[in-house]
Short mmCIF file of C-alpha atoms in Angstrom, two decimals:
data_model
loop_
_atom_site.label_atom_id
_atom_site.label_comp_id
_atom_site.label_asym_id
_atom_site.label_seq_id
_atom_site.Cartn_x
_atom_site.Cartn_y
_atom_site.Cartn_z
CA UNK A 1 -140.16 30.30 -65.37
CA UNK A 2 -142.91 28.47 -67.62
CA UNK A 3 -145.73 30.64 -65.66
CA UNK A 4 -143.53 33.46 -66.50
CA UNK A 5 -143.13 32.49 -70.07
CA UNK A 6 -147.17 31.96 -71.20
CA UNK A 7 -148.03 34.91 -69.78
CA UNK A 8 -145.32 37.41 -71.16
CA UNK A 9 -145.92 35.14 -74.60
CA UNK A 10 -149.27 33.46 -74.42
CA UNK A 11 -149.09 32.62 -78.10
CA UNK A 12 -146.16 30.73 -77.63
CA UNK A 13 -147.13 27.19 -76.52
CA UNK A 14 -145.40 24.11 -75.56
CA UNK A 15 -145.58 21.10 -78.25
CA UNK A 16 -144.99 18.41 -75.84
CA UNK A 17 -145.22 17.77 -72.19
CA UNK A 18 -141.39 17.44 -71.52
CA UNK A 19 -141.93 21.12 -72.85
CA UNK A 20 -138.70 20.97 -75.19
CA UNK A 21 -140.40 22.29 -78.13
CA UNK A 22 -142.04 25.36 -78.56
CA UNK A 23 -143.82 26.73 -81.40
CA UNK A 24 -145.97 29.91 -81.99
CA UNK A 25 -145.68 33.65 -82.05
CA UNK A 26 -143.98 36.53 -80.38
CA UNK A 27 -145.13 39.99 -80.22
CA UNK A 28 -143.51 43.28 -80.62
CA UNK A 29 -145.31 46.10 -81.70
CA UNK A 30 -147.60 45.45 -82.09
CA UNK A 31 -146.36 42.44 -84.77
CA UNK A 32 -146.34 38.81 -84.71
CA UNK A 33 -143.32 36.90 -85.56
CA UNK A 34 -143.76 32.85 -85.80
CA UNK A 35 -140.50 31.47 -84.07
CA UNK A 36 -140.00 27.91 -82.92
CA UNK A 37 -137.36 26.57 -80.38
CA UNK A 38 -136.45 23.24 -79.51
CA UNK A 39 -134.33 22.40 -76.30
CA UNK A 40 -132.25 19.18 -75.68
CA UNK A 41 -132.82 17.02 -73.33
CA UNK A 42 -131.31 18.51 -70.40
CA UNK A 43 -133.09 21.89 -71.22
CA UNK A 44 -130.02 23.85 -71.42
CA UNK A 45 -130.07 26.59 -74.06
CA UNK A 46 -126.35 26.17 -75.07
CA UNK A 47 -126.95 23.65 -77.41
CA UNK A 48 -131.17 24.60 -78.47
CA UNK A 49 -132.02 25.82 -82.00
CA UNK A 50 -133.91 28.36 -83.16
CA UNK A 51 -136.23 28.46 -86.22
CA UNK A 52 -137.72 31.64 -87.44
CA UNK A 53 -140.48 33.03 -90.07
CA UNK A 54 -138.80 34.52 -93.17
CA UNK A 55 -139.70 38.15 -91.80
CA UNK A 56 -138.24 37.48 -88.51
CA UNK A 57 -135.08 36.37 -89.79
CA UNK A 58 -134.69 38.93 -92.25
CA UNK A 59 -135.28 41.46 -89.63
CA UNK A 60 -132.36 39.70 -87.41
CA UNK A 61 -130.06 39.10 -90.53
CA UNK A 62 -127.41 41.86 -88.76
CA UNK A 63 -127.82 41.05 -85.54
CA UNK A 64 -127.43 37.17 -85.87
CA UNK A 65 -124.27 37.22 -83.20
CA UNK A 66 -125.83 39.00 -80.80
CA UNK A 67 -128.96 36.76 -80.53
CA UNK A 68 -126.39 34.04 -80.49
CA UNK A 69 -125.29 35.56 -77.62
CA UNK A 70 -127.73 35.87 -75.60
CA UNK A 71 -128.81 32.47 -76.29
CA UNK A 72 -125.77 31.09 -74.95
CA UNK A 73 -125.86 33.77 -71.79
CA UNK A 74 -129.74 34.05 -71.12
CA UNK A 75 -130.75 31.87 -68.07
CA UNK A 76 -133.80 30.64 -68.86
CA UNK A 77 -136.01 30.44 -72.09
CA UNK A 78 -138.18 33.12 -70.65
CA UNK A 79 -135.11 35.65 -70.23
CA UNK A 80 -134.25 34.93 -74.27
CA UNK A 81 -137.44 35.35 -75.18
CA UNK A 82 -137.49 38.96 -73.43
CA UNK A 83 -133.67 39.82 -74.86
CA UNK A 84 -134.89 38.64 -78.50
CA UNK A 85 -137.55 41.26 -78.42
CA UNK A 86 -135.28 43.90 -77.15
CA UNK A 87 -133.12 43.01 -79.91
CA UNK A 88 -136.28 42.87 -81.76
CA UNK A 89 -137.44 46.61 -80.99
CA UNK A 90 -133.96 48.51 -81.71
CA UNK A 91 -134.29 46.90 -85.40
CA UNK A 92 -137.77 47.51 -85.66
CA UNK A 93 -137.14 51.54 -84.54
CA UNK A 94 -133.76 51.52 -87.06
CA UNK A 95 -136.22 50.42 -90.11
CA UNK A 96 -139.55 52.57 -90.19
CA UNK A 97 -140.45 50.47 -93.43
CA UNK A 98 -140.40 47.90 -91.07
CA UNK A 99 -143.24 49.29 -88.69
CA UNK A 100 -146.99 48.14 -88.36
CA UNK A 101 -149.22 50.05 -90.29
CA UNK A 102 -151.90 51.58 -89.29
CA UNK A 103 -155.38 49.90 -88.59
CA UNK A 104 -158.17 50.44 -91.37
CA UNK A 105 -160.29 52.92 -89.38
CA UNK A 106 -157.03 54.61 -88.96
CA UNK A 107 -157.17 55.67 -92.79
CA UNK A 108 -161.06 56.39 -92.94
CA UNK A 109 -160.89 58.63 -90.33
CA UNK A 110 -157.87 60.88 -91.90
CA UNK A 111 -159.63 60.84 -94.97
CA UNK A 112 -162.43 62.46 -93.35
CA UNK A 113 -160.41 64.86 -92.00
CA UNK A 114 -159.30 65.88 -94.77
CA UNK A 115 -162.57 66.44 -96.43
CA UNK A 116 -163.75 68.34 -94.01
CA UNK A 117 -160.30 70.61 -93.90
CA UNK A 118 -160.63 70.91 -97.51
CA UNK A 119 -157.99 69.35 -100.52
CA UNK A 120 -156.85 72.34 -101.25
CA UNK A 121 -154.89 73.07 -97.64
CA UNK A 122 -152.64 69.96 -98.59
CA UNK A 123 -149.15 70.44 -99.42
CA UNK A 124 -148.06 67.07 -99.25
CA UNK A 125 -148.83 63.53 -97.77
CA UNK A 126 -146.16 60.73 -98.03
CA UNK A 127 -147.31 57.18 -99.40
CA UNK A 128 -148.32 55.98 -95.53
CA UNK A 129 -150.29 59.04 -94.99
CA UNK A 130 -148.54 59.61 -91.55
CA UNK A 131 -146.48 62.88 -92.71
CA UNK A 132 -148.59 65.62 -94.01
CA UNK A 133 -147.83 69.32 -94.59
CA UNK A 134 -150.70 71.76 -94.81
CA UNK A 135 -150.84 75.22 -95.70
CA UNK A 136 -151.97 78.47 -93.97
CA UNK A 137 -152.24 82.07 -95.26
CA UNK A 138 -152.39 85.06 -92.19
CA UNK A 139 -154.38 87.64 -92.78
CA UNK A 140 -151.16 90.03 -94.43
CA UNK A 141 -151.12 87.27 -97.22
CA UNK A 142 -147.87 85.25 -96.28
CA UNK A 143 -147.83 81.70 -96.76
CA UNK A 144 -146.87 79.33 -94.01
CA UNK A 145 -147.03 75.50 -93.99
CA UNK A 146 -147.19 73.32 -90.86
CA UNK A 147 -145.50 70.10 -90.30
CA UNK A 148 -147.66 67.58 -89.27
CA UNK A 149 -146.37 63.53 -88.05
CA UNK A 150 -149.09 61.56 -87.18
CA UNK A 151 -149.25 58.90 -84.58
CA UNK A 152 -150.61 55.40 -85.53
CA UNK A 153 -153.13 55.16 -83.10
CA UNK A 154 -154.24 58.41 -84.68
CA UNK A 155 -156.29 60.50 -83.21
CA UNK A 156 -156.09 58.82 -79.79
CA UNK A 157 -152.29 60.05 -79.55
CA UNK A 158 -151.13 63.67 -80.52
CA UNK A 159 -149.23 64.30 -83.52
CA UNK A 160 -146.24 65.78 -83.53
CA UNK A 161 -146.17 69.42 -85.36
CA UNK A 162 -143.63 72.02 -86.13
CA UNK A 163 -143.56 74.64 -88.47
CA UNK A 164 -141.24 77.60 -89.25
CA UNK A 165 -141.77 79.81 -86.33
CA UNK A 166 -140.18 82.63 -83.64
CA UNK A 167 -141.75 80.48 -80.78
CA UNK A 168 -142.30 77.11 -79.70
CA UNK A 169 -145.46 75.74 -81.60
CA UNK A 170 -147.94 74.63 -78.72
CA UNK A 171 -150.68 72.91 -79.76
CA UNK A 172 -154.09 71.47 -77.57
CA UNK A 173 -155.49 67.74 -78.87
CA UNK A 174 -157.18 65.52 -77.47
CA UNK A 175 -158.77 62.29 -78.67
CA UNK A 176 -161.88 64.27 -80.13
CA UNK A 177 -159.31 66.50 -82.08
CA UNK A 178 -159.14 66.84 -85.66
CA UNK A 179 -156.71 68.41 -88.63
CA UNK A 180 -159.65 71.14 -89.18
CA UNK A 181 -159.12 72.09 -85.52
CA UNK A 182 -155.62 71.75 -85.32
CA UNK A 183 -154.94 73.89 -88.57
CA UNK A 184 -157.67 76.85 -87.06
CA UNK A 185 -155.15 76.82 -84.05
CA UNK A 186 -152.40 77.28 -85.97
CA UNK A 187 -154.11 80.23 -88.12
CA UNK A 188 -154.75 81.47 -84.49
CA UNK A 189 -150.57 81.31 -83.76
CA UNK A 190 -150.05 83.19 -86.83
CA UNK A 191 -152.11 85.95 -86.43
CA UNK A 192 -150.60 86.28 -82.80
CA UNK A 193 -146.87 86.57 -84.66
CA UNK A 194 -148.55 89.09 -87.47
CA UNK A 195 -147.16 92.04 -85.74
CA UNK A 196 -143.74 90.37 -85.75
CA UNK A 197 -143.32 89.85 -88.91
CA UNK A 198 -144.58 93.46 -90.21
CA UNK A 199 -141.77 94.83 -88.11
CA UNK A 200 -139.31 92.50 -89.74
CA UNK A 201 -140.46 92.99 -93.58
CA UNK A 202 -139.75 96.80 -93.18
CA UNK A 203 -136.51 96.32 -92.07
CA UNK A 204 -136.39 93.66 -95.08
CA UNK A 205 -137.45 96.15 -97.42
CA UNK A 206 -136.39 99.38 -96.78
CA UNK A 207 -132.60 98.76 -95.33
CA UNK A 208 -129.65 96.20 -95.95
CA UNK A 209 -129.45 93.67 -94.58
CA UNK A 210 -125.97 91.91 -94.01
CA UNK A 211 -127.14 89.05 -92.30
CA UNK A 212 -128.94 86.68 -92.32
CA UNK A 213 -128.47 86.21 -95.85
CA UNK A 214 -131.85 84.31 -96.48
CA UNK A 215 -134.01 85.40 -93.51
CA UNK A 216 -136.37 82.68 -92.80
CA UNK A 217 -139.49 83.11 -90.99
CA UNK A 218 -138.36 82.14 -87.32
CA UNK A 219 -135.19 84.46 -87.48
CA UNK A 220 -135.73 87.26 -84.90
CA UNK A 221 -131.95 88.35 -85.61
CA UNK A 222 -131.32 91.37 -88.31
CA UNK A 223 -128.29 93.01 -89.25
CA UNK A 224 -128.27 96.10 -90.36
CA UNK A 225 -126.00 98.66 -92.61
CA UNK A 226 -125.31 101.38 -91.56
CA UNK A 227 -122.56 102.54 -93.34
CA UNK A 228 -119.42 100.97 -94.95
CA UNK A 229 -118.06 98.68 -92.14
CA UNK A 230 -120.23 99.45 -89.87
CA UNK A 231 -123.72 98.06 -89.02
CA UNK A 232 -126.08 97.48 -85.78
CA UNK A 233 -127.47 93.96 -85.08
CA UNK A 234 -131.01 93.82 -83.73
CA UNK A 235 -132.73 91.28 -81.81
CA UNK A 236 -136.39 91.65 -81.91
CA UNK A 237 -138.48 90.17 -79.11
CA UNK A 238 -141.57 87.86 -81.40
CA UNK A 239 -143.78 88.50 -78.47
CA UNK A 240 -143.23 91.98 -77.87
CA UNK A 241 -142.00 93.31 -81.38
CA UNK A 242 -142.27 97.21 -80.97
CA UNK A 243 -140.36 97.61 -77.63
CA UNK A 244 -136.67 98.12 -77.82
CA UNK A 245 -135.04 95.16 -79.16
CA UNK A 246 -131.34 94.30 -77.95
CA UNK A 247 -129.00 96.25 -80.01
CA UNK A 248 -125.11 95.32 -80.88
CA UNK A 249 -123.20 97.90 -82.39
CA UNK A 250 -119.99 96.20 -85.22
CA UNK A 251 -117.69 97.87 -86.30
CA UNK A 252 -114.50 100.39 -85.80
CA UNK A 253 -114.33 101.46 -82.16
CA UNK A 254 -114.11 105.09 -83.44
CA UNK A 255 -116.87 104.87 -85.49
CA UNK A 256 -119.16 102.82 -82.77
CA UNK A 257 -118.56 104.71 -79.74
CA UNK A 258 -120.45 108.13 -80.55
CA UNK A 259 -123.48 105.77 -82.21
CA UNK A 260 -123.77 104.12 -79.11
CA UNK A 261 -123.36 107.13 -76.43
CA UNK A 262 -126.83 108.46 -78.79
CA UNK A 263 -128.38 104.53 -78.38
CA UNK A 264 -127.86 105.35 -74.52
CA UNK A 265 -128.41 108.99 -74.02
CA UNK A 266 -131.70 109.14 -76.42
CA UNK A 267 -133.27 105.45 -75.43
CA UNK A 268 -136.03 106.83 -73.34
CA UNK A 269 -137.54 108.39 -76.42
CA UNK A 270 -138.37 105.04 -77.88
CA UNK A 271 -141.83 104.98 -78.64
CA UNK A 272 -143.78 101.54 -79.09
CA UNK A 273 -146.15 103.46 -81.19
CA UNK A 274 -144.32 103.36 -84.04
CA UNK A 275 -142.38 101.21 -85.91
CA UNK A 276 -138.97 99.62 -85.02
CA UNK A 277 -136.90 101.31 -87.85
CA UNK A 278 -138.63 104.63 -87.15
CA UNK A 279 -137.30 104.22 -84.07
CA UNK A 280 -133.68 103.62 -84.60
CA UNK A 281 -133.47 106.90 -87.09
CA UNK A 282 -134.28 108.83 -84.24
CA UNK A 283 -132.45 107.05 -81.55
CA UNK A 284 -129.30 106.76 -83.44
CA UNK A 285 -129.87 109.95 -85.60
CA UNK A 286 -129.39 108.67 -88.72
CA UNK A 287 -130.52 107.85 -92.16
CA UNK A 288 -130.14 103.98 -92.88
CA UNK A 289 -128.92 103.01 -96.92
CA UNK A 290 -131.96 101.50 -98.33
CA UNK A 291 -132.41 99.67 -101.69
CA UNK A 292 -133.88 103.02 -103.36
CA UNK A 293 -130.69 104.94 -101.91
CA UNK A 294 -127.37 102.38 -102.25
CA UNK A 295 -126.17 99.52 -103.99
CA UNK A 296 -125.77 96.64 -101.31
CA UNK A 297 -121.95 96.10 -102.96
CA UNK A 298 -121.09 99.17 -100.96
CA UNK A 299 -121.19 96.99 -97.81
CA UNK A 300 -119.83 93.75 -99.09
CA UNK A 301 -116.51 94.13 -98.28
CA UNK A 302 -114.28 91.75 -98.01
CA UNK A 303 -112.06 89.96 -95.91
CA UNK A 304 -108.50 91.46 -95.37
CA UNK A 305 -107.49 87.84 -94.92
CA UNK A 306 -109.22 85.07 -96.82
CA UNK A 307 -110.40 87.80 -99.19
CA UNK A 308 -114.35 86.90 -99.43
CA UNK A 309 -116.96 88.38 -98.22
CA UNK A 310 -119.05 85.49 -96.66
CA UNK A 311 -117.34 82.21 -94.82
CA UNK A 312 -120.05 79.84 -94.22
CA UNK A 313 -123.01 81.64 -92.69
CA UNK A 314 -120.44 84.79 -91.48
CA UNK A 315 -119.64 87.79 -92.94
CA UNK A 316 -116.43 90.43 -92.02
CA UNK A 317 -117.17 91.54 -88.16
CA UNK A 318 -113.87 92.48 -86.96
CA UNK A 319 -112.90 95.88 -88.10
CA UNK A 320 -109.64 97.85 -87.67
CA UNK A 321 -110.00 100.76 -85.44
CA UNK A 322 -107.41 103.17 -87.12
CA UNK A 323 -109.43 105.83 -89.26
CA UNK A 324 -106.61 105.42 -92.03
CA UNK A 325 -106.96 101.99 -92.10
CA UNK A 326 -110.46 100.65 -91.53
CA UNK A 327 -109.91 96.63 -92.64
CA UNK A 328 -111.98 94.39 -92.17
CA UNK A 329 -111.58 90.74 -91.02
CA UNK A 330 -113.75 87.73 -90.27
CA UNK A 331 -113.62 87.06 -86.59
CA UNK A 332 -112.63 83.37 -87.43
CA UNK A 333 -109.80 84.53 -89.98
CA UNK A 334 -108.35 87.09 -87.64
CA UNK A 335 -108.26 84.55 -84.75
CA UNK A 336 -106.66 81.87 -86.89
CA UNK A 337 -104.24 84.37 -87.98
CA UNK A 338 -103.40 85.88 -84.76
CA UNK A 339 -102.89 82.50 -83.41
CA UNK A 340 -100.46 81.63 -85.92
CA UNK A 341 -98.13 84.24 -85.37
CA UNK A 342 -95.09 83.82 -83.02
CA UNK A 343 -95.41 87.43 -81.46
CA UNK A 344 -99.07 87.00 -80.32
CA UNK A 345 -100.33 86.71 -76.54
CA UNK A 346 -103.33 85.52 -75.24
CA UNK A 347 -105.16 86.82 -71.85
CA UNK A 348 -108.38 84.85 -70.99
CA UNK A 349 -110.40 85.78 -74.17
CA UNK A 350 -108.39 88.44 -75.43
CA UNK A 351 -105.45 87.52 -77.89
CA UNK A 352 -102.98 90.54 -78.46
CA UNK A 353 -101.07 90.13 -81.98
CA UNK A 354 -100.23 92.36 -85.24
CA UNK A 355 -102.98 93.77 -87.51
CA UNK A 356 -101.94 92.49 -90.89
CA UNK A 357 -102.70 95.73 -92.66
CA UNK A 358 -102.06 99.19 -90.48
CA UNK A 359 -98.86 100.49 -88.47
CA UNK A 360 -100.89 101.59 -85.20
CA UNK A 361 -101.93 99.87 -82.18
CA UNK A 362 -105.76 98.54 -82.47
CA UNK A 363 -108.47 96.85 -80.47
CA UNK A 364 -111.20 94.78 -81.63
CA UNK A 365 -113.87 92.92 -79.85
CA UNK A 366 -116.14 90.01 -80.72
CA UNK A 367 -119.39 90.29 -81.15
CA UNK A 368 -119.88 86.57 -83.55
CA UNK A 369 -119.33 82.96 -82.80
CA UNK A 370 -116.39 81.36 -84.15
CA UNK A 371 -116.60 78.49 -86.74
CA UNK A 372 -114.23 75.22 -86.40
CA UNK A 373 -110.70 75.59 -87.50
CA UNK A 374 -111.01 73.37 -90.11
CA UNK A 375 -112.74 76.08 -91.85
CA UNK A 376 -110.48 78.84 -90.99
CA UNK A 377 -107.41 77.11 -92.37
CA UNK A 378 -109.16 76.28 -95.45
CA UNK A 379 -110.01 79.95 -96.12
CA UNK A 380 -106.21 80.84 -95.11
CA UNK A 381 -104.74 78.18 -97.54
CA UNK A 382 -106.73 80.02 -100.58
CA UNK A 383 -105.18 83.41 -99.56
CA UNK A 384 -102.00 84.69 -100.99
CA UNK A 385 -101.46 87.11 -97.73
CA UNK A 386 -98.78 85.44 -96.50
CA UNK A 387 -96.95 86.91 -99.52
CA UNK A 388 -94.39 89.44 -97.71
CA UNK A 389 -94.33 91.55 -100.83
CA UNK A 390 -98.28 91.93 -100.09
CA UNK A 391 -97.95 92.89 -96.64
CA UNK A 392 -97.00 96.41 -94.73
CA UNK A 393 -95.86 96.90 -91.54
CA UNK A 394 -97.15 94.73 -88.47
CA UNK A 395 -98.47 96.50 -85.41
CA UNK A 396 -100.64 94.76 -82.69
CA UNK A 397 -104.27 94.08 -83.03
CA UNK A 398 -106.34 92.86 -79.88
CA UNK A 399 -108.83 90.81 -80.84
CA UNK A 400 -111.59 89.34 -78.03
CA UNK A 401 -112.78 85.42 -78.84
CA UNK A 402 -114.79 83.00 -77.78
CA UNK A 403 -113.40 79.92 -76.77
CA UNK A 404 -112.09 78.28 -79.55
CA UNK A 405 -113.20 74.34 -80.71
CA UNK A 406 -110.48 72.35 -81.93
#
């Protein structure tokens, strides 16, 4: 046990040769904490006492009881000593303030980095200079910034990057790596994605887009008006951007059906030569609203239930399939409604129940995730449609879900 005990804590030494008294230093990460112990007689650790540094004790001042504990369970002074600096590393992890810092040629070697990357790529470095954010412009002119947490043994150990991006951000260091390297490979990245993005700006710009409602630079998702109630959501592939991206047709059944039978019948004219919305005028045969052509109000149309137009990060998906009627509904809403009806039925992921607005017979599928029902009653409790004077005849409406969260 003693053998055991200098050499997992060699500055820890005995301070007499009964060896009942210790005094010295532990280490955990790399940090030294002056502790002292003294044993009775008999050696047992029951009844020793433990004296440490003002840091140390500060550090342990919420987990006193547990390191009271495992004083009065550990076996030996050798097993404490190795379940105080467990004890010691989960605090240590829970407080970053708390961590070593860096060694001085840790700090003269970023700063040289940075000189030769230049001042002017900086975005921001916090007060420890072990988070950094620089800046990089592709070669269409958008600005990108890339995440950057640096490791203290920096630049023996890789730092960890991310930045706002269609793909995983893979980046090559070694020891001999530096920031002006590492930022040239992410310049590199960009101009890979350049096509990407071009595709996705004029969709941006020359259509509406219903969702998402703040595209940020990693979403590969668009969707797309196409008229009032109905739209097409299209996944574009980053890597591959001018193929044919999957393609989700929302909206009335009636309306849907003869857009997709052209999607199917006329896909073999897709040509990678040209651009992605070129593409889907001719496949679908259509003219999509733009900006220049239609106010985007024409599409925001509410919910038949909760009576807004966006819940959370969702906008109205579900759509009645009777021309005279056309409503549409939140997926969430019209779940939480159907649910709450006594006449409704539910068959694996379909739920059969009464459209709150038209007097035929409907189907509707899902196409959109469902949010938590916490939600969905809150949105019902600010609607007034449980009013009977508000509400025609009930028919049934078949909606498809997915499963539900409770």
């Amino acid at each position: 046990m003693e053998s055991l005990l200098v050499k997992d804590n060699p500055l820890l030494l005995p301070l007499n040769k009964e060896k009942t008294a210790f005094d010295g230093f532990i280490t955990v990460q790399d940090r030294d904490f002056r502790i002292r112990i003294l044993l009775p007689s008999d050696r047992q650790l029951k009844r020793a006492r433990l004296y440490c540094c003002w840091q140390l004790k500060h550090l342990l001042r919420e987990y006193e009881p547990i390191v009271k504990q495992r004083l009065q369970q550990s076996a030996d002074l050798s097993g404490f000593i190795l379940e105080l600096k467990t004890v010691l590393e989960v605090c240590l992890k829970g407080r970053p303030e708390c961590r070593s810092m860096p060694p001085p040629q840790y700090y003269s070697q970023l700063i040289s980095e940075m000189e030769s990357l230049g001042w002017e790529k900086m975005l921001f470095i916090d007060p420890s200079f072990q988070t950094l954010k620089l800046k990089a412009e592709d070669s269409s002119g958008r600005q990108h910034a890339l995440n950057i947490q640096l490791k203290s043994k920096h630049p023996s150990e890789a730092p960890e990057c991310s930045a706002d991006l269609p793909v995983p951000l893979n980046i090559s260091w070694t020891p001999q790596s530096t920031l002006e390297q590492l930022h040239r490979q992410f310049l590199l990245v960009l101009e890979s994605l350049a096509e990407f993005w071009d595709v996705l700006e004029e969709i941006d710009g020359k259509t509406w887009i219903l969702e998402p409602e703040k595209p940020s630079r990693s979403d590969t998702m668009r969707r797309i008006a196409i008229r009032n109630n109905v739209s097409i959501r299209v996944e574009v592939d980053p890597r591959h951007p001018k193929m044919l991206p999957e393609c989700c047709l929302l909206g009335a059944e009636h309306v849907v059906t003869p857009l997709r039978n052209k999607l199917n019948a006329n896909m073999h004219m897709w040509n990678p030569d040209s651009s992605v919305l070129h593409n889907l005028r001719d496949v679908l045969e259509i003219e999509f609203p733009s900006p220049a052509t239609h106010e985007k109000s024409s599409f925001n149309v509410e919910c038949g239930i909760c009576y807004s137009y966006r819940l959370e990060t969702s906008v109205p998906d579900q759509v009645c399939n009777d021309p005279r009627c056309g409503q549409p509904f939140h997926q969430a809403c019209l779940y939480e409604w159907l649910r709450a009806l006594p006449s409704s039925r539910q068959s694996f992921s379909l739920m059969f129940g009464e459209c709150p607005y038209c007097s035929k017979v409907q189907l509707t599928h899902t196409h959109t995730h469902t949010h938590t029902s916490s939600v969905h009653h809150e949105a019902l409790k600010h609607s007034d449609l449980h009013s009977e004077l508000r509400l025609p005849p009930f028919q049934p409406i078949t909606v498809k879900m997915a499963t539900q969260k409770s």
